Amino acid sequence: MSDLAKDQEWDFIVIGGGITGLGTGAILANGGNKVLVLERNDNVGGRLRPTEKDGFILDNGLHLLKYGKESALYKTLELSDCHPEYIKFIPIRNYYVYIGLDDEHLKKTLDKECIDKNKWTKRGWLEVPHNVNKMKGCDYFNLWKLIRIYTTCFKCEFNDIKEKSLIKFLAEKRMCRAHGCIEVTRYLKLISTALMHCSDPHYISAGEIFRTIKWMSKRKVLFSYPKGGWQQIIDKLKNKIIENGGKVITDCEVKQLIFQKNKVEDQNAIVDLLSVEGVKTSLGDISSDNVVIAIPPKNVPNLFVDKVIIRRIMPEYQKVFESLDPVVGISIDFALDSVLYKSKTFMYVEEPSGYGSTISNIDPSIAPDGKQLMSFFFPFPHQMLTRQKMVDELIDKCKKGVYKRYPKIQDNILFERVLIHDLVDSVQVDVNNYWDKRPKPKVPGIKGCYLTGDYLRTYGASGELAYNAILTTCTKIRKIEQNYFI
């Protein structure tokens, strides 16, 4: 038995020290529970943990927070008493897409006077509105061109179109490019790329994207960035667990769960009920009546090594975990030797589909004085990153796309960092992985066994899935108020 088991009785063991594990642990700890978080790596924070190089703070890909103070992460910090009011979430106010002045549709849609009056449009950039008020002032993506999204799409019930791809839905409603609705299809592709990390309209769930746009249109802020970077949020959640008598242990691999079999009466019959007793780890056995599993879904079945349990409980879950298609992609950071661009905008790009920002203009503290950091992310179907030759070609294509739009970059690079992400989000919210098809937080048939992570049956897509999963799991455990969810 490990020293951890001898010294303490743990109300909850959380397996995994990523943002969902820390967030869930912090809320439980703030509710009076002794929480032990076990992380197999030498640091906590997971995909959210930044690194530092030559004075630049680099995120593991471009990490922005959807909805700012209206986000599930902000609610998590409130519920864990981590005082999010002391963190400044800097809003990104303007959003643009580059299509170039050679775009034939742009020439037909906007006259020369309209193009020349706007400094962005003159350079081939178009403003992308994220709510109705913004649409009223747009020339290209204006309210009258996008009105069918509101008058047609918003009338559809989620359950009626959740299994339908976006491209199929638009064709049925005569809203695709073939019917002259170029602005609508372009707008929806941009939204699905940036908000849902899915750039292919043949896969994206029509129900999920229109539900996302509904929520987006109600928010004052679409994306924001925490001033000073993400490490402070990781530290706040970790410290909250420790302050309340808990521990966060790194370099500790959990090998399997330990169960106890009990005989209980159910509908006048005696049946076996499994309950959690603890975990087997690289540091020894640790006891607890409650375990929260906060690791990537592909690794979850490995914790259930008992064949009886797998036959009784895990077959259905194993199929679910195997069917989850992750979001993968390529991120590129450019550390520049001087301040070349002054904009504080969110930039969409097409071919390949992606987005980026001059992130040090939004938060100057993440780059040395007089220098600049630009970051871009390009999501791809996971099949495209399986062969090295294809990966190399995609990296080259992504770089050329950035250089075309920002020609000054090439001669002013201090260093660039390219990351291949085989797991950005645990699930892509598409026609195969919409809300209903994902697992609930309570593992059926096992008392005291819970799941959390960015693959749960919860609301949203991409990064917000992880934060909503924290609230979903804690709602199940603690019965916290559920009125946060829309």
mmCIF file with all atom_site columns, N, CA and C in Angstrom, residues 270-303:
data_model
loop_
_atom_site.group_PDB
_atom_site.id
_atom_site.type_symbol
_atom_site.label_atom_id
_atom_site.label_alt_id
_atom_site.label_comp_id
_atom_site.label_asym_id
_atom_site.label_entity_id
_atom_site.label_seq_id
_atom_site.pdbx_PDB_ins_code
_atom_site.Cartn_x
_atom_site.Cartn_y
_atom_site.Cartn_z
_atom_site.occupancy
_atom_site.B_iso_or_equiv
_atom_site.pdbx_formal_charge
_atom_site.auth_seq_id
_atom_site.auth_comp_id
_atom_site.auth_asym_id
_atom_site.auth_atom_id
_atom_site.pdbx_PDB_model_num
ATOM 1   N N  . ILE A 1 270 ? -31.745 -10.685 -6.345  1.00 0.00 ? 270 ILE A N  1
ATOM 2   C CA . ILE A 1 270 ? -30.418 -10.364 -5.827  1.00 0.00 ? 270 ILE A CA 1
ATOM 3   C C  . ILE A 1 270 ? -29.450 -10.261 -7.007  1.00 0.00 ? 270 ILE A C  1
ATOM 4   N N  . VAL A 1 271 ? -28.827 -9.099  -7.149  1.00 0.00 ? 271 VAL A N  1
ATOM 5   C CA . VAL A 1 271 ? -27.902 -8.883  -8.262  1.00 0.00 ? 271 VAL A CA 1
ATOM 6   C C  . VAL A 1 271 ? -26.565 -8.375  -7.716  1.00 0.00 ? 271 VAL A C  1
ATOM 7   N N  . ASP A 1 272 ? -25.542 -8.494  -8.550  1.00 0.00 ? 272 ASP A N  1
ATOM 8   C CA . ASP A 1 272 ? -24.220 -7.974  -8.193  1.00 0.00 ? 272 ASP A CA 1
ATOM 9   C C  . ASP A 1 272 ? -24.138 -6.492  -8.531  1.00 0.00 ? 272 ASP A C  1
ATOM 10  N N  . LEU A 1 273 ? -23.651 -5.713  -7.594  1.00 0.00 ? 273 LEU A N  1
ATOM 11  C CA . LEU A 1 273 ? -23.393 -4.293  -7.837  1.00 0.00 ? 273 LEU A CA 1
ATOM 12  C C  . LEU A 1 273 ? -21.913 -4.025  -7.602  1.00 0.00 ? 273 LEU A C  1
ATOM 13  N N  . LEU A 1 274 ? -21.278 -3.449  -8.574  1.00 0.00 ? 274 LEU A N  1
ATOM 14  C CA . LEU A 1 274 ? -19.870 -3.095  -8.440  1.00 0.00 ? 274 LEU A CA 1
ATOM 15  C C  . LEU A 1 274 ? -19.739 -1.698  -7.856  1.00 0.00 ? 274 LEU A C  1
ATOM 16  N N  . SER A 1 275 ? -18.757 -1.517  -7.017  1.00 0.00 ? 275 SER A N  1
ATOM 17  C CA . SER A 1 275 ? -18.454 -0.185  -6.496  1.00 0.00 ? 275 SER A CA 1
ATOM 18  C C  . SER A 1 275 ? -16.944 0.017   -6.516  1.00 0.00 ? 275 SER A C  1
ATOM 19  N N  . VAL A 1 276 ? -16.537 1.253   -6.704  1.00 0.00 ? 276 VAL A N  1
ATOM 20  C CA . VAL A 1 276 ? -15.110 1.577   -6.755  1.00 0.00 ? 276 VAL A CA 1
ATOM 21  C C  . VAL A 1 276 ? -14.500 1.486   -5.362  1.00 0.00 ? 276 VAL A C  1
ATOM 22  N N  . GLU A 1 277 ? -13.318 0.879   -5.285  1.00 0.00 ? 277 GLU A N  1
ATOM 23  C CA . GLU A 1 277 ? -12.568 0.824   -4.024  1.00 0.00 ? 277 GLU A CA 1
ATOM 24  C C  . GLU A 1 277 ? -11.289 1.644   -4.073  1.00 0.00 ? 277 GLU A C  1
ATOM 25  N N  . GLY A 1 278 ? -10.818 1.951   -5.274  1.00 0.00 ? 278 GLY A N  1
ATOM 26  C CA . GLY A 1 278 ? -9.578  2.699   -5.395  1.00 0.00 ? 278 GLY A CA 1
ATOM 27  C C  . GLY A 1 278 ? -8.912  2.448   -6.729  1.00 0.00 ? 278 GLY A C  1
ATOM 28  N N  . VAL A 1 279 ? -7.588  2.685   -6.768  1.00 0.00 ? 279 VAL A N  1
ATOM 29  C CA . VAL A 1 279 ? -6.837  2.531   -8.012  1.00 0.00 ? 279 VAL A CA 1
ATOM 30  C C  . VAL A 1 279 ? -5.487  1.876   -7.737  1.00 0.00 ? 279 VAL A C  1
ATOM 31  N N  . LYS A 1 280 ? -5.006  1.136   -8.735  1.00 0.00 ? 280 LYS A N  1
ATOM 32  C CA . LYS A 1 280 ? -3.641  0.607   -8.712  1.00 0.00 ? 280 LYS A CA 1
ATOM 33  C C  . LYS A 1 280 ? -2.767  1.564   -9.514  1.00 0.00 ? 280 LYS A C  1
ATOM 34  N N  . THR A 1 281 ? -1.682  2.036   -8.924  1.00 0.00 ? 281 THR A N  1
ATOM 35  C CA . THR A 1 281 ? -0.818  3.001   -9.593  1.00 0.00 ? 281 THR A CA 1
ATOM 36  C C  . THR A 1 281 ? 0.634   2.552   -9.559  1.00 0.00 ? 281 THR A C  1
ATOM 37  N N  . SER A 1 282 ? 1.470   3.304   -10.251 1.00 0.00 ? 282 SER A N  1
ATOM 38  C CA . SER A 1 282 ? 2.909   3.027   -10.234 1.00 0.00 ? 282 SER A CA 1
ATOM 39  C C  . SER A 1 282 ? 3.520   3.302   -8.867  1.00 0.00 ? 282 SER A C  1
ATOM 40  N N  . LEU A 1 283 ? 2.770   3.981   -7.978  1.00 0.00 ? 283 LEU A N  1
ATOM 41  C CA . LEU A 1 283 ? 3.234   4.248   -6.614  1.00 0.00 ? 283 LEU A CA 1
ATOM 42  C C  . LEU A 1 283 ? 2.587   3.319   -5.591  1.00 0.00 ? 283 LEU A C  1
ATOM 43  N N  . GLY A 1 284 ? 1.726   2.408   -6.068  1.00 0.00 ? 284 GLY A N  1
ATOM 44  C CA . GLY A 1 284 ? 1.031   1.501   -5.166  1.00 0.00 ? 284 GLY A CA 1
ATOM 45  C C  . GLY A 1 284 ? -0.473  1.687   -5.240  1.00 0.00 ? 284 GLY A C  1
ATOM 46  N N  . ASP A 1 285 ? -1.206  0.924   -4.413  1.00 0.00 ? 285 ASP A N  1
ATOM 47  C CA . ASP A 1 285 ? -2.664  1.010   -4.381  1.00 0.00 ? 285 ASP A CA 1
ATOM 48  C C  . ASP A 1 285 ? -3.105  2.189   -3.520  1.00 0.00 ? 285 ASP A C  1
ATOM 49  N N  . ILE A 1 286 ? -4.146  2.892   -3.991  1.00 0.00 ? 286 ILE A N  1
ATOM 50  C CA . ILE A 1 286 ? -4.694  4.032   -3.256  1.00 0.00 ? 286 ILE A CA 1
ATOM 51  C C  . ILE A 1 286 ? -6.202  3.846   -3.165  1.00 0.00 ? 286 ILE A C  1
ATOM 52  N N  . SER A 1 287 ? -6.758  4.040   -1.973  1.00 0.00 ? 287 SER A N  1
ATOM 53  C CA . SER A 1 287 ? -8.175  3.776   -1.732  1.00 0.00 ? 287 SER A CA 1
ATOM 54  C C  . SER A 1 287 ? -9.031  5.035   -1.868  1.00 0.00 ? 287 SER A C  1
ATOM 55  N N  . SER A 1 288 ? -10.217 4.849   -2.421  1.00 0.00 ? 288 SER A N  1
ATOM 56  C CA . SER A 1 288 ? -11.244 5.891   -2.458  1.00 0.00 ? 288 SER A CA 1
ATOM 57  C C  . SER A 1 288 ? -12.533 5.270   -2.964  1.00 0.00 ? 288 SER A C  1
ATOM 58  N N  . ASP A 1 289 ? -13.658 5.784   -2.478  1.00 0.00 ? 289 ASP A N  1
ATOM 59  C CA . ASP A 1 289 ? -14.958 5.277   -2.923  1.00 0.00 ? 289 ASP A CA 1
ATOM 60  C C  . ASP A 1 289 ? -15.434 5.949   -4.202  1.00 0.00 ? 289 ASP A C  1
ATOM 61  N N  . ASN A 1 290 ? -14.716 6.984   -4.649  1.00 0.00 ? 290 ASN A N  1
ATOM 62  C CA . ASN A 1 290 ? -15.131 7.725   -5.842  1.00 0.00 ? 290 ASN A CA 1
ATOM 63  C C  . ASN A 1 290 ? -13.923 8.024   -6.722  1.00 0.00 ? 290 ASN A C  1
ATOM 64  N N  . VAL A 1 291 ? -14.074 7.725   -8.003  1.00 0.00 ? 291 VAL A N  1
ATOM 65  C CA . VAL A 1 291 ? -13.005 7.993   -8.966  1.00 0.00 ? 291 VAL A CA 1
ATOM 66  C C  . VAL A 1 291 ? -13.595 8.741   -10.161 1.00 0.00 ? 291 VAL A C  1
ATOM 67  N N  . VAL A 1 292 ? -12.921 9.817   -10.553 1.00 0.00 ? 292 VAL A N  1
ATOM 68  C CA . VAL A 1 292 ? -13.284 10.562  -11.760 1.00 0.00 ? 292 VAL A CA 1
ATOM 69  C C  . VAL A 1 292 ? -12.183 10.336  -12.791 1.00 0.00 ? 292 VAL A C  1
ATOM 70  N N  . ILE A 1 293 ? -12.561 9.802   -13.945 1.00 0.00 ? 293 ILE A N  1
ATOM 71  C CA . ILE A 1 293 ? -11.595 9.498   -15.003 1.00 0.00 ? 293 ILE A CA 1
ATOM 72  C C  . ILE A 1 293 ? -11.536 10.684  -15.958 1.00 0.00 ? 293 ILE A C  1
ATOM 73  N N  . ALA A 1 294 ? -10.376 11.344  -16.014 1.00 0.00 ? 294 ALA A N  1
ATOM 74  C CA . ALA A 1 294 ? -10.215 12.552  -16.829 1.00 0.00 ? 294 ALA A CA 1
ATOM 75  C C  . ALA A 1 294 ? -9.028  12.395  -17.773 1.00 0.00 ? 294 ALA A C  1
ATOM 76  N N  . ILE A 1 295 ? -9.053  11.315  -18.554 1.00 0.00 ? 295 ILE A N  1
ATOM 77  C CA . ILE A 1 295 ? -7.981  11.036  -19.510 1.00 0.00 ? 295 ILE A CA 1
ATOM 78  C C  . ILE A 1 295 ? -8.597  10.896  -20.895 1.00 0.00 ? 295 ILE A C  1
ATOM 79  N N  . PRO A 1 296 ? -7.804  10.925  -21.973 1.00 0.00 ? 296 PRO A N  1
ATOM 80  C CA . PRO A 1 296 ? -8.361  10.760  -23.318 1.00 0.00 ? 296 PRO A CA 1
ATOM 81  C C  . PRO A 1 296 ? -9.183  9.478   -23.430 1.00 0.00 ? 296 PRO A C  1
ATOM 82  N N  . PRO A 1 297 ? -10.284 9.505   -24.170 1.00 0.00 ? 297 PRO A N  1
ATOM 83  C CA . PRO A 1 297 ? -11.214 8.367   -24.192 1.00 0.00 ? 297 PRO A CA 1
ATOM 84  C C  . PRO A 1 297 ? -10.606 7.060   -24.676 1.00 0.00 ? 297 PRO A C  1
ATOM 85  N N  . LYS A 1 298 ? -9.631  7.132   -25.573 1.00 0.00 ? 298 LYS A N  1
ATOM 86  C CA . LYS A 1 298 ? -9.034  5.886   -26.084 1.00 0.00 ? 298 LYS A CA 1
ATOM 87  C C  . LYS A 1 298 ? -8.312  5.107   -24.985 1.00 0.00 ? 298 LYS A C  1
ATOM 88  N N  . ASN A 1 299 ? -7.923  5.803   -23.893 1.00 0.00 ? 299 ASN A N  1
ATOM 89  C CA . ASN A 1 299 ? -7.207  5.146   -22.795 1.00 0.00 ? 299 ASN A CA 1
ATOM 90  C C  . ASN A 1 299 ? -8.129  4.655   -21.682 1.00 0.00 ? 299 ASN A C  1
ATOM 91  N N  . VAL A 1 300 ? -9.386  5.064   -21.710 1.00 0.00 ? 300 VAL A N  1
ATOM 92  C CA . VAL A 1 300 ? -10.304 4.722   -20.615 1.00 0.00 ? 300 VAL A CA 1
ATOM 93  C C  . VAL A 1 300 ? -10.502 3.216   -20.466 1.00 0.00 ? 300 VAL A C  1
ATOM 94  N N  . PRO A 1 301 ? -10.774 2.448   -21.544 1.00 0.00 ? 301 PRO A N  1
ATOM 95  C CA . PRO A 1 301 ? -11.013 1.009   -21.368 1.00 0.00 ? 301 PRO A CA 1
ATOM 96  C C  . PRO A 1 301 ? -9.852  0.265   -20.722 1.00 0.00 ? 301 PRO A C  1
ATOM 97  N N  . ASN A 1 302 ? -8.628  0.792   -20.836 1.00 0.00 ? 302 ASN A N  1
ATOM 98  C CA . ASN A 1 302 ? -7.466  0.116   -20.243 1.00 0.00 ? 302 ASN A CA 1
ATOM 99  C C  . ASN A 1 302 ? -7.533  0.064   -18.721 1.00 0.00 ? 302 ASN A C  1
ATOM 100 N N  . LEU A 1 303 ? -8.326  0.945   -18.124 1.00 0.00 ? 303 LEU A N  1
ATOM 101 C CA . LEU A 1 303 ? -8.454  0.962   -16.663 1.00 0.00 ? 303 LEU A CA 1
ATOM 102 C C  . LEU A 1 303 ? -9.368  -0.150  -16.163 1.00 0.00 ? 303 LEU A C  1
#
